[in-house]
mmCIF file of C-alpha atoms in Angstrom:
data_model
loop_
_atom_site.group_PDB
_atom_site.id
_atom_site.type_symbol
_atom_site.label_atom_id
_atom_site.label_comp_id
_atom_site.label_asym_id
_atom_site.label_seq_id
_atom_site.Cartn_x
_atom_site.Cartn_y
_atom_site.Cartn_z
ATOM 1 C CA UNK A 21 -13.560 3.864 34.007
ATOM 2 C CA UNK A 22 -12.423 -0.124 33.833
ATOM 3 C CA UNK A 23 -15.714 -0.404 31.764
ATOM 4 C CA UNK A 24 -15.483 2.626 29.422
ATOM 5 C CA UNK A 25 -12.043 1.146 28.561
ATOM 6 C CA UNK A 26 -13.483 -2.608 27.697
ATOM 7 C CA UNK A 27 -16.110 -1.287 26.144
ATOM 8 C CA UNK A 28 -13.765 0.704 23.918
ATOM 9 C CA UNK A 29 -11.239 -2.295 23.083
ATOM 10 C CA UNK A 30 -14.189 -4.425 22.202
ATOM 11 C CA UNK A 31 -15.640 -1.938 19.774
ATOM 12 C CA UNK A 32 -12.210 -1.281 17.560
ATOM 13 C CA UNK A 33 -12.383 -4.472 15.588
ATOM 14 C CA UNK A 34 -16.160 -3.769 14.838
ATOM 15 C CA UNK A 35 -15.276 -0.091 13.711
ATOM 16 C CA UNK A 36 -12.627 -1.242 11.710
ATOM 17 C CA UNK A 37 -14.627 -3.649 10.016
ATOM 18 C CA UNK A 38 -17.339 -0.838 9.327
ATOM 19 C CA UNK A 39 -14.558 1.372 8.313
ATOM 20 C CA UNK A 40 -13.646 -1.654 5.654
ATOM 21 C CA UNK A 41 -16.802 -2.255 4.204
ATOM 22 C CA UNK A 42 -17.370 2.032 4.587
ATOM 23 C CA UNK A 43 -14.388 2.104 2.155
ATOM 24 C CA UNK A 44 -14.433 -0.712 0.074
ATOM 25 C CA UNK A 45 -18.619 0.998 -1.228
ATOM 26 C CA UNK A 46 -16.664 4.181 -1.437
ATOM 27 C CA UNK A 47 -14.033 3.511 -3.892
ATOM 28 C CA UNK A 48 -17.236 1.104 -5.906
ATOM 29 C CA UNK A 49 -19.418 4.273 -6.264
ATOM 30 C CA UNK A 50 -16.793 6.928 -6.575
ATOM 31 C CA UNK A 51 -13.416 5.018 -7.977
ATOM 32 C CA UNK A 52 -11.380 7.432 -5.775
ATOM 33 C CA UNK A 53 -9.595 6.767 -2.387
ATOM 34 C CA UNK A 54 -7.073 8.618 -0.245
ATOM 35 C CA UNK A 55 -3.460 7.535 0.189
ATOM 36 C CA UNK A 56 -3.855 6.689 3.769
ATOM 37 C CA UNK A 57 -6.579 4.048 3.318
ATOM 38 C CA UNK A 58 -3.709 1.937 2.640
ATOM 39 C CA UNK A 59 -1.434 2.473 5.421
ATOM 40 C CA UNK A 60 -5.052 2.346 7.589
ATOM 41 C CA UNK A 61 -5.212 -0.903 5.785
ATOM 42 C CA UNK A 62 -1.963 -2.746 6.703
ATOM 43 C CA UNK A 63 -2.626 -1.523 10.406
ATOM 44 C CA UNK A 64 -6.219 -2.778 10.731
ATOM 45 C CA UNK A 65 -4.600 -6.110 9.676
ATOM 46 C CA UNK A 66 -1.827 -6.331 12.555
ATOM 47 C CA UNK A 67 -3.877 -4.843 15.632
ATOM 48 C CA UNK A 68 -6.360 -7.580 14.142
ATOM 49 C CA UNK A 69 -3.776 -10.141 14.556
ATOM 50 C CA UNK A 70 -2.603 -8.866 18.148
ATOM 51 C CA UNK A 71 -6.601 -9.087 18.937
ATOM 52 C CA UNK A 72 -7.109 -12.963 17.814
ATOM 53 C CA UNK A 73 -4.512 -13.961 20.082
ATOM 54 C CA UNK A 74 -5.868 -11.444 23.224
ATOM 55 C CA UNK A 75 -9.593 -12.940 22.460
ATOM 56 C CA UNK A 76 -8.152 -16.242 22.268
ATOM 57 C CA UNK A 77 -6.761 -15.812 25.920
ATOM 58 C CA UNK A 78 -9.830 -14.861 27.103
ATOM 59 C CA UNK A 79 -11.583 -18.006 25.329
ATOM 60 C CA UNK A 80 -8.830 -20.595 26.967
ATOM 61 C CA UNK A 81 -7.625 -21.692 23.433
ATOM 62 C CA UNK A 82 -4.369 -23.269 23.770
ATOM 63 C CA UNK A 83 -2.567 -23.651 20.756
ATOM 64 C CA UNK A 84 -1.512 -27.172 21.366
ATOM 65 C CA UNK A 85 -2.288 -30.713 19.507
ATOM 66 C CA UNK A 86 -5.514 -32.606 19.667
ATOM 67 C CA UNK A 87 -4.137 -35.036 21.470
ATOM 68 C CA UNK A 88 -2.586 -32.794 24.570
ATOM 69 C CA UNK A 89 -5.075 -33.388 27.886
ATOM 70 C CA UNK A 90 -6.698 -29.746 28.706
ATOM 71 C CA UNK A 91 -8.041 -28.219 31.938
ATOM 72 C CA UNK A 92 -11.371 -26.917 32.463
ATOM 73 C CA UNK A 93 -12.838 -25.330 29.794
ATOM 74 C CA UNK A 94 -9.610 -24.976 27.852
ATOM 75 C CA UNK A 95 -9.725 -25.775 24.205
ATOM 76 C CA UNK A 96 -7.521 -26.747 21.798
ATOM 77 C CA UNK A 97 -6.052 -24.940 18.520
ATOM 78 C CA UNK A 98 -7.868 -23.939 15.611
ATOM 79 C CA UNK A 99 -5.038 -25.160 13.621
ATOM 80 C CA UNK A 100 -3.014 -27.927 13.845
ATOM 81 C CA UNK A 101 0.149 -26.584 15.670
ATOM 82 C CA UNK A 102 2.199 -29.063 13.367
ATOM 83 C CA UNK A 103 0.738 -27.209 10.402
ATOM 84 C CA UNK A 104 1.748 -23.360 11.804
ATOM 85 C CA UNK A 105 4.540 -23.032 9.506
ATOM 86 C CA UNK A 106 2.149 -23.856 6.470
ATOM 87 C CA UNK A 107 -0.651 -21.687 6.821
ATOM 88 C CA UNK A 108 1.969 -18.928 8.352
ATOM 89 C CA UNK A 109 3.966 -19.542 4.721
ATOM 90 C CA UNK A 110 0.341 -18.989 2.637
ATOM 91 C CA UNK A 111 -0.303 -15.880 4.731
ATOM 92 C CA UNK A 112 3.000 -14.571 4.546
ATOM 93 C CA UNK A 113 2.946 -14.911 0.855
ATOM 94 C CA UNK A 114 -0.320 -13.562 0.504
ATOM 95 C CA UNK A 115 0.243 -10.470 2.581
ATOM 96 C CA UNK A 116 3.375 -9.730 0.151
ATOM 97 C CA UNK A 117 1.258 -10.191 -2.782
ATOM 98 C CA UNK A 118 -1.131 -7.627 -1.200
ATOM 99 C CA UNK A 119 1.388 -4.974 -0.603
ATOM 100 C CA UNK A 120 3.119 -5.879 -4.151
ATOM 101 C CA UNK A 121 -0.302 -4.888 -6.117
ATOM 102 C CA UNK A 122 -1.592 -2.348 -3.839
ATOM 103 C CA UNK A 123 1.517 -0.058 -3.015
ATOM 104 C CA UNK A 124 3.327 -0.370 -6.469
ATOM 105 C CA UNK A 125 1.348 1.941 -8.888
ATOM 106 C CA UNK A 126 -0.303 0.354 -11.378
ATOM 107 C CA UNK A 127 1.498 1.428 -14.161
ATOM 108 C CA UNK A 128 4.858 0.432 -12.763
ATOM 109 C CA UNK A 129 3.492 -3.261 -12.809
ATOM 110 C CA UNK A 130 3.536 -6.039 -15.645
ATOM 111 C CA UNK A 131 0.904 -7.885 -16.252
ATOM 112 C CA UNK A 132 3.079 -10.933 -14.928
ATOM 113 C CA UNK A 133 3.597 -9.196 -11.258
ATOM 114 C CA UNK A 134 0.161 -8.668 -11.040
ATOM 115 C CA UNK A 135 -0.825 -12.038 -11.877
ATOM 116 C CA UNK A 136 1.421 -13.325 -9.458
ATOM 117 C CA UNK A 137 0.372 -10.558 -6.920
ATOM 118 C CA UNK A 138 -3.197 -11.589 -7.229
ATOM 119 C CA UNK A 139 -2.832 -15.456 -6.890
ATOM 120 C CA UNK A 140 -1.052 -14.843 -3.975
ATOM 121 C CA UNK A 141 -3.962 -12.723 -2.362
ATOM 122 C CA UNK A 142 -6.221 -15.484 -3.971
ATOM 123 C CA UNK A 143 -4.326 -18.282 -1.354
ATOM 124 C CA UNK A 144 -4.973 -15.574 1.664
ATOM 125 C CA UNK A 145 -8.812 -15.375 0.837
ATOM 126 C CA UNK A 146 -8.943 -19.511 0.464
ATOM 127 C CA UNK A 147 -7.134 -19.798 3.909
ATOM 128 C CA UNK A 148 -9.432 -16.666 5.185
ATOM 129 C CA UNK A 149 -12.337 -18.460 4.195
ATOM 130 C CA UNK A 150 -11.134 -21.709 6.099
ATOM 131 C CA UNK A 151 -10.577 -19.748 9.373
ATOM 132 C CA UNK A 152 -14.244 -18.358 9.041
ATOM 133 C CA UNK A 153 -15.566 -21.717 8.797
ATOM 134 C CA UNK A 154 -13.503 -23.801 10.873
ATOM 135 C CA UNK A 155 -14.412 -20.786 13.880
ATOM 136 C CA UNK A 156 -18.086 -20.129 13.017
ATOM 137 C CA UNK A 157 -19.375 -21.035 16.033
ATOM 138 C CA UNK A 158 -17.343 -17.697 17.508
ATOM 139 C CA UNK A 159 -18.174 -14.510 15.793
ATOM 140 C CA UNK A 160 -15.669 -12.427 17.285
ATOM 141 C CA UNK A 161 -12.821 -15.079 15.777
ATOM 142 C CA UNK A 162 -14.205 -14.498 12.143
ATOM 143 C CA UNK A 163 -13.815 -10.771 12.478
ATOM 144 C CA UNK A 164 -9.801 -10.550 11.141
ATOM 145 C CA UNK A 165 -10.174 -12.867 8.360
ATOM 146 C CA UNK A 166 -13.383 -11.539 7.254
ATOM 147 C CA UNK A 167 -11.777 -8.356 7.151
ATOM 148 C CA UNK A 168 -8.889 -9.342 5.830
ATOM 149 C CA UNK A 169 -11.127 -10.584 2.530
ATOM 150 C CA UNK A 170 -12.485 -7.380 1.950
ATOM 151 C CA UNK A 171 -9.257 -5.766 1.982
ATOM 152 C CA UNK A 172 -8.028 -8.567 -0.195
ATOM 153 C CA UNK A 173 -11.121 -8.158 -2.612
ATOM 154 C CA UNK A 174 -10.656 -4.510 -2.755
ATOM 155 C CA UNK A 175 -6.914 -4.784 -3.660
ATOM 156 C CA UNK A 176 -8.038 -6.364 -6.626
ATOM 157 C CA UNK A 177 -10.781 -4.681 -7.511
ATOM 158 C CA UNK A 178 -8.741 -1.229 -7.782
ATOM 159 C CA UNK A 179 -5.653 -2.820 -9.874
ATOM 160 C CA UNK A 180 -8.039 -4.270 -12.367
ATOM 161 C CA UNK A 181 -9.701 -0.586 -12.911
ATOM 162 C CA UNK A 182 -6.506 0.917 -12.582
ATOM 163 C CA UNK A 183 -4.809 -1.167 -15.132
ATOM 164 C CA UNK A 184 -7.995 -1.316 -17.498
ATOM 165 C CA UNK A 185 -8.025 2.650 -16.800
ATOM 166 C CA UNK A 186 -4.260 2.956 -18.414
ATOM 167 C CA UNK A 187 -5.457 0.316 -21.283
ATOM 168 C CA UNK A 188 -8.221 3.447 -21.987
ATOM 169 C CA UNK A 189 -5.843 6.016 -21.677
ATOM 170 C CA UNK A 190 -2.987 4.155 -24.056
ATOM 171 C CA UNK A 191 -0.533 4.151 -21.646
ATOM 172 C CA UNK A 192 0.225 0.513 -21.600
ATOM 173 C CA UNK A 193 3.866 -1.489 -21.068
ATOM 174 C CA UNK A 194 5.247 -2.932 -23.831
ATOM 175 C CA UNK A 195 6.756 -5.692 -22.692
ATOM 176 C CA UNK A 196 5.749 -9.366 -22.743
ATOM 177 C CA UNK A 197 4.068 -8.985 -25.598
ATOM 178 C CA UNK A 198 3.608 -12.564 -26.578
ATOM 179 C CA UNK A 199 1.191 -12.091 -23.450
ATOM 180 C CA UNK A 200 0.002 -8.926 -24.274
ATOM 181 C CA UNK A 201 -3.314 -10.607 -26.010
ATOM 182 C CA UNK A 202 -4.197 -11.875 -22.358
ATOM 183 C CA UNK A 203 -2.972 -10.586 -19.646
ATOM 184 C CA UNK A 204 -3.181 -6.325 -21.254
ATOM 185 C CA UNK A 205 -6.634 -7.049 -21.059
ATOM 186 C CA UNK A 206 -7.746 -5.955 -17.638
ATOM 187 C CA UNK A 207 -10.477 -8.139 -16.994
ATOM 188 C CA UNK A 208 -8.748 -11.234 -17.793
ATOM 189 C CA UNK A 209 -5.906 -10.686 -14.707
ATOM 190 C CA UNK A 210 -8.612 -12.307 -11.833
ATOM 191 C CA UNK A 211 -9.097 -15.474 -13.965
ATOM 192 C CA UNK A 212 -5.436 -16.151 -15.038
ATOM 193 C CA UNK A 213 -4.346 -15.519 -11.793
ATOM 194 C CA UNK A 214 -7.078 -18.327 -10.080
ATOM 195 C CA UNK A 215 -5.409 -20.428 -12.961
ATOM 196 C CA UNK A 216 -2.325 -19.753 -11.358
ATOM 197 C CA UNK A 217 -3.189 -20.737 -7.806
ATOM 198 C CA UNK A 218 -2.502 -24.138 -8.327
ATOM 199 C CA UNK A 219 0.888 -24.276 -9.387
ATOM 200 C CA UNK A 220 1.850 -21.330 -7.406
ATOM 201 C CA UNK A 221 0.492 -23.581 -4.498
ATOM 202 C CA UNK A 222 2.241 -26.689 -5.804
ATOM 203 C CA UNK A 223 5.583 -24.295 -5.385
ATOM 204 C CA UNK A 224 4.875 -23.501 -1.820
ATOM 205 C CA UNK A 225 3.994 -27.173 -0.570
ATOM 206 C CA UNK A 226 6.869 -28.508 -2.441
ATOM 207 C CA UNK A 227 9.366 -25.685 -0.535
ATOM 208 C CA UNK A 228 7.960 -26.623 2.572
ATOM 209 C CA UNK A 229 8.647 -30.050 2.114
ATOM 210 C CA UNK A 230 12.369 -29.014 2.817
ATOM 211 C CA UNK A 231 10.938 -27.682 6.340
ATOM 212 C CA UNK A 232 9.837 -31.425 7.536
ATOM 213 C CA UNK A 233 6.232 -30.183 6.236
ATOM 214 C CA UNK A 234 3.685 -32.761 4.841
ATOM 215 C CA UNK A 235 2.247 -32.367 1.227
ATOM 216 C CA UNK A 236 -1.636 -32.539 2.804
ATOM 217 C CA UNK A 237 -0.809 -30.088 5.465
ATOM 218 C CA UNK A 238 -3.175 -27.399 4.191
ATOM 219 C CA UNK A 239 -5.486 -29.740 4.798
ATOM 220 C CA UNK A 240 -4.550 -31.445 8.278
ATOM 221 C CA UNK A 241 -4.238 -27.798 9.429
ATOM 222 C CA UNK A 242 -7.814 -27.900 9.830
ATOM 223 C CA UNK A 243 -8.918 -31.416 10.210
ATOM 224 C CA UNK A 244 -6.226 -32.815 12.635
ATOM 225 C CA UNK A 245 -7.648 -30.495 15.360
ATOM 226 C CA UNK A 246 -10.597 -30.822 17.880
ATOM 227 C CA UNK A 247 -13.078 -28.646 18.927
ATOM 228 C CA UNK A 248 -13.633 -26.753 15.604
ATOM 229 C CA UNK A 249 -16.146 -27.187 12.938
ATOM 230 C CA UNK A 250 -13.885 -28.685 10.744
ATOM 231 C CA UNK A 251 -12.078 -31.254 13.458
ATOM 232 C CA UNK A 252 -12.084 -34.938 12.647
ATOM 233 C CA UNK A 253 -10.098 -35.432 15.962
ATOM 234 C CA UNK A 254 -12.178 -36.019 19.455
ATOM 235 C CA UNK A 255 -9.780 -34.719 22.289
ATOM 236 C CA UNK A 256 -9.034 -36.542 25.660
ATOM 237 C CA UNK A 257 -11.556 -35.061 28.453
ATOM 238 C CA UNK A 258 -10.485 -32.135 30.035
ATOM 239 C CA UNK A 259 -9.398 -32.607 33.513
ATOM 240 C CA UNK A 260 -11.273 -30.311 36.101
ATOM 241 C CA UNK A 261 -9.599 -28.921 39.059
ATOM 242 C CA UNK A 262 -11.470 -26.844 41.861
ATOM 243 C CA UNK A 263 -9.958 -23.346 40.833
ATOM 244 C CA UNK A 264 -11.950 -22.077 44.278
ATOM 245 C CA UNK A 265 -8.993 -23.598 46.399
ATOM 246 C CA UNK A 266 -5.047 -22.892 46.235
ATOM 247 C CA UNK A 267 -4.278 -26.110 46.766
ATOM 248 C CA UNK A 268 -5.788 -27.261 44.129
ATOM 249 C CA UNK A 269 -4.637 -24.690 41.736
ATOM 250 C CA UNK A 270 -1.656 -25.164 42.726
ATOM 251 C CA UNK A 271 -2.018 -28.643 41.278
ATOM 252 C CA UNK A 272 -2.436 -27.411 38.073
ATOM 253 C CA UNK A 273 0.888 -26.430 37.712
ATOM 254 C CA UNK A 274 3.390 -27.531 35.250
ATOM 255 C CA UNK A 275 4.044 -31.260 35.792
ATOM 256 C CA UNK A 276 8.210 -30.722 36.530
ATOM 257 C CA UNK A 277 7.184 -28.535 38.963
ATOM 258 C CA UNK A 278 4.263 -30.016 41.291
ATOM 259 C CA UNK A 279 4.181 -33.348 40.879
ATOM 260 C CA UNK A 280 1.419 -34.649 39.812
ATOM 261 C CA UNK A 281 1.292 -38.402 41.415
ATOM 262 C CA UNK A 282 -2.325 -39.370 39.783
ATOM 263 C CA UNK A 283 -5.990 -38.204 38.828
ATOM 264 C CA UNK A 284 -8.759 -38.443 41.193
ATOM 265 C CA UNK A 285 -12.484 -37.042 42.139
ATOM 266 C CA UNK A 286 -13.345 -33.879 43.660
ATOM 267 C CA UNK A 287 -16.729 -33.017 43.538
ATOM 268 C CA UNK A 288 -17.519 -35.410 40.862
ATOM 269 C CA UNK A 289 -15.362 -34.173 38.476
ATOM 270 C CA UNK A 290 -11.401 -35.626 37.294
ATOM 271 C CA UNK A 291 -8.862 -33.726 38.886
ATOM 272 C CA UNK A 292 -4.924 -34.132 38.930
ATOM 273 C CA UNK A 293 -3.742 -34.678 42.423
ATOM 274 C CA UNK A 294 -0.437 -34.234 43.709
ATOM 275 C CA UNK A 295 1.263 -34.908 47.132
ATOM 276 C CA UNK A 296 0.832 -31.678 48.309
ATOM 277 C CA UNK A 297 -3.146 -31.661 47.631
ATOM 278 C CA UNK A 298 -3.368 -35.124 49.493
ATOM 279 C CA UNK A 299 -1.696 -33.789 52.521
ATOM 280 C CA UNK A 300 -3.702 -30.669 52.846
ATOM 281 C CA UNK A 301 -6.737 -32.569 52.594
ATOM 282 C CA UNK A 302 -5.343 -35.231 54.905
ATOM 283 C CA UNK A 303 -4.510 -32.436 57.309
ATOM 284 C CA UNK A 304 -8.050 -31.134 57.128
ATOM 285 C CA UNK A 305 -9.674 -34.513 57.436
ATOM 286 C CA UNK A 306 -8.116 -34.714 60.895
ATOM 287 C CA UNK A 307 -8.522 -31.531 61.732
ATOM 288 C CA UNK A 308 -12.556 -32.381 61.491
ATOM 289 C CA UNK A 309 -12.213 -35.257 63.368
ATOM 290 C CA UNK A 310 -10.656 -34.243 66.142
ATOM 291 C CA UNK A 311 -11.430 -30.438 66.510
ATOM 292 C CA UNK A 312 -14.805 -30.115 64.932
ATOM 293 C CA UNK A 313 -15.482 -26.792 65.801
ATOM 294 C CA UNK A 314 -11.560 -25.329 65.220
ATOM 295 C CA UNK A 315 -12.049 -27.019 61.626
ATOM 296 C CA UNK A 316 -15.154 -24.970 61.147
ATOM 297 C CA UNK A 317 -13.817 -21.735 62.029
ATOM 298 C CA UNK A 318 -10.561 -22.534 60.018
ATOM 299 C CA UNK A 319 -12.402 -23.687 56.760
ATOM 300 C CA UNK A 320 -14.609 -20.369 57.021
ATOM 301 C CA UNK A 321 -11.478 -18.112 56.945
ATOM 302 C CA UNK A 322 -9.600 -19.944 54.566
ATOM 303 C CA UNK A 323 -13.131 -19.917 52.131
ATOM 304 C CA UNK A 324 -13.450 -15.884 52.582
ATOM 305 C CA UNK A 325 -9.519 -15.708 51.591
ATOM 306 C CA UNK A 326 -8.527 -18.869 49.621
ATOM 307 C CA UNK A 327 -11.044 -18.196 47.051
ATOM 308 C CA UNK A 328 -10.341 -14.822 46.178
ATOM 309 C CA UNK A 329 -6.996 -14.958 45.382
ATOM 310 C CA UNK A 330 -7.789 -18.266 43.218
ATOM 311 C CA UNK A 331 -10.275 -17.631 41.099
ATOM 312 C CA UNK A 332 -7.608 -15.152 39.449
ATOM 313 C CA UNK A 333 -5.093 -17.693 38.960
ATOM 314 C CA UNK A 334 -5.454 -19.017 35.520
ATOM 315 C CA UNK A 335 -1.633 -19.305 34.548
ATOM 316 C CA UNK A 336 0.261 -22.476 35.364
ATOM 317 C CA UNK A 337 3.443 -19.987 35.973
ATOM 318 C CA UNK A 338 0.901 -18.424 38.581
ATOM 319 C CA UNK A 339 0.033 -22.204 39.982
ATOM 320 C CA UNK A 340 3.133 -22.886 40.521
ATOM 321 C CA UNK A 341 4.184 -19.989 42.254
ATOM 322 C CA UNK A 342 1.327 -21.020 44.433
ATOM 323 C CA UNK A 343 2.672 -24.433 44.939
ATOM 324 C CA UNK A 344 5.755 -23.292 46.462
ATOM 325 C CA UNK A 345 4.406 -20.781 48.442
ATOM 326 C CA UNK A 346 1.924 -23.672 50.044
ATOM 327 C CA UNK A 347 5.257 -25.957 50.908
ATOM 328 C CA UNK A 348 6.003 -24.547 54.551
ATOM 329 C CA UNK A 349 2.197 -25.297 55.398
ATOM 330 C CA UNK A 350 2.619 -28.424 53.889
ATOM 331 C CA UNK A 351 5.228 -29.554 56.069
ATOM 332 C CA UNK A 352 3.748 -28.291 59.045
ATOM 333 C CA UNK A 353 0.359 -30.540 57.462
ATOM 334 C CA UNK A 354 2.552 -33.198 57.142
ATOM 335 C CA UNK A 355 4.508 -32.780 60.904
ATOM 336 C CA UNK A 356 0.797 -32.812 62.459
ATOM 337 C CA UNK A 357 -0.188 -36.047 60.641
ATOM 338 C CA UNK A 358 2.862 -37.764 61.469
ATOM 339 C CA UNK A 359 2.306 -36.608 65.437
ATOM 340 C CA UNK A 360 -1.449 -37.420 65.590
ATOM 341 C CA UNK A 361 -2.103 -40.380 62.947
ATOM 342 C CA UNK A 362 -0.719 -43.964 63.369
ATOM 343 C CA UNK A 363 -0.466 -44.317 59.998
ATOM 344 C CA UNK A 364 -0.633 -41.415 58.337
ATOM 345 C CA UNK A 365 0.448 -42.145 54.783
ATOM 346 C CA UNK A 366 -2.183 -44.409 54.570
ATOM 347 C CA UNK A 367 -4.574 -41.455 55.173
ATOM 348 C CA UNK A 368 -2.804 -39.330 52.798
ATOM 349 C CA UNK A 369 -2.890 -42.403 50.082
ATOM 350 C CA UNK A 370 -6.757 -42.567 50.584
ATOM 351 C CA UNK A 371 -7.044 -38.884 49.317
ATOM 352 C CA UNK A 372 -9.572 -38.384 46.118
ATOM 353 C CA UNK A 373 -10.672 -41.854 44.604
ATOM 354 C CA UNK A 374 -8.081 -43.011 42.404
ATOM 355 C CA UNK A 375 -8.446 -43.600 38.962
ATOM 356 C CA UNK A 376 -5.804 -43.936 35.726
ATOM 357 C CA UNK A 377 -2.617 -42.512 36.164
ATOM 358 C CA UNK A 378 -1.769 -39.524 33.673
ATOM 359 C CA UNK A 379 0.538 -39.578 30.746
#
């Protein structure tokens, strides 16, 4: 049943994206659509939203700067998290244009609205097309922006008939008609609105500017980032931590919470260490020495129940729930060490190799 399920979530986005191109031929070949197609439309676009963010869970993307030191196979934004409110702005305004030109008959609309409409929708394809490069390398991130460009494209597409149908037909608005020479011709709406782009652009940027946003961050957005085609940025390593042991998840927690004294080696890879971890391991280093065969029986239970509960912790909330839920064993660790080692900080110092301290 779990599978049927999966299987069913991952194929929505890829028959919605049939269902796009499916309707975008249709209304090319017979110039004719049903009203729902556009409420279908405007719904395809939010559950694609809600999946980026679900998929990006699942890929460890954490929508943090460059320069913030990840775990494991975590990787960092797509965007610039300092540019959010920029692209969000573009989008935003794009999405209105959309629903301006595609909900609003045609004949209710001046040539002026749908110049603007369109230029807007022209921004959302530029920053579409950004996303679909700057995430090439991961098909299933592409799939809402490439979607969302032939929606865009189709928007267009059936205001430019529908207007150039109502030229045929005579019924035409009268107004603006210093204008009328231009923008009453149909076909001439796409290319006055790309002209448009720029200062409609310059508008945005410089309206930003009164949000602490810099004039270039369009283009930081997607260069100040790492891990992404377009990334001029190369992030700090990740830090590893053994996600087979709770001790070391719990380690992974949020720094306020557990500690973190240092990094060190496990298994040949950087972990962060924290009191607690040291201890453990202390605890189990003398537990080896002295009781050889105890430790063996101990380590075999705790590998046939420490590392199933683990491996599903991938949530620093989760870690450090773990943390304190390890303190009364720590303790007792800690009372044993103190009873059977002369100097047992010492031993608990000599934990993991050390290595640089982390910021």
């Amino acid at each position: 049943m779990e599978q049927i399920i999966a299987l069913i979530v991952i194929a929505i986005p890829f028959v919605l994206t049939v269902w796009n191109i499916f309707a975008l031929i249709q209304y090319l070949v017979m110039k004719k659509e049903k009203n729902s197609y556009k409420v279908i439309e405007v719904i395809a676009m939010c559950i694609g939203i809600l999946y980026v963010f679900l998929y990006a869970g699942l890929r460890d993307v954490v929508f943090v700067n460059w320069d913030v030191q990840l775990r494991n196979s975590e990787r960092h934004s797509m965007i610039s998290p300092d540019a959010f409110l920029t692209i969000g702005t573009i989008l935003l305004i794009a999405f209105m244009g959309y629903i301006l030109i595609r909900f609003i008959s045609a004949d209710r609309q001046s040539p002026i609205v749908s110049v603007i409409g369109i230029s807007a929708i022209y921004l959302g394809i530029g920053i579409c097309l950004l996303w679909c490069i700057q995430t090439i390398s991961d098909f299933f991130f592409i799939l809402l922006p490439a979607n969302c460009i032939i929606i865009f494209v189709k928007a267009i597409y059936i205001l430019v008939y529908q207007k150039n149908t109502l030229l045929q037909s005579g019924i035409t608005t009268t107004k603006y008609k210093k204008l009328s020479s231009i923008l009453n011709k149909a076909t001439n709406l796409p290319w006055v609105a790309l002209i448009l782009v720029i200062p409609l652009l310059g508008i945005i940027i410089a309206i930003l500017l009164l949000f602490g946003q810099e004039p270039n961050s369009i283009i930081k957005a997607w260069t100040e980032t790492a891990d992404w085609t377009m990334s001029q940025k190369i992030a700090p390593q990740n830090i590893q931590y053994d996600e087979h042991y709770l001790c070391t998840v719990a380690a992974g927690g949020h720094r306020k919470v557990v500690k973190p004294i240092r990094t060190g080696m496990r298994h040949g890879h950087c972990v962060v260490v924290n009191r607690q971890l040291c201890i453990a391991n202390a605890f189990e280093q003398v537990l080896e020495e002295k009781t050889p065969i105890f430790h063996k029986v101990v380590r075999a239970i705790y590998d046939s129940t420490g590392y199933p509960i683990s491996k599903h912790i991938h949530s620093r909330y989760l870690a450090d729930t773990i943390y304190f839920l390890m303190k009364p064993l720590e303790w007792i660790f800690l009372l044993v060490l103190y009873t059977v080692d002369v100097n047992p900080e010492n031993r608990i110092a000599v934990q993991y190799p050390h290595t640089s301290v982390p910021n």
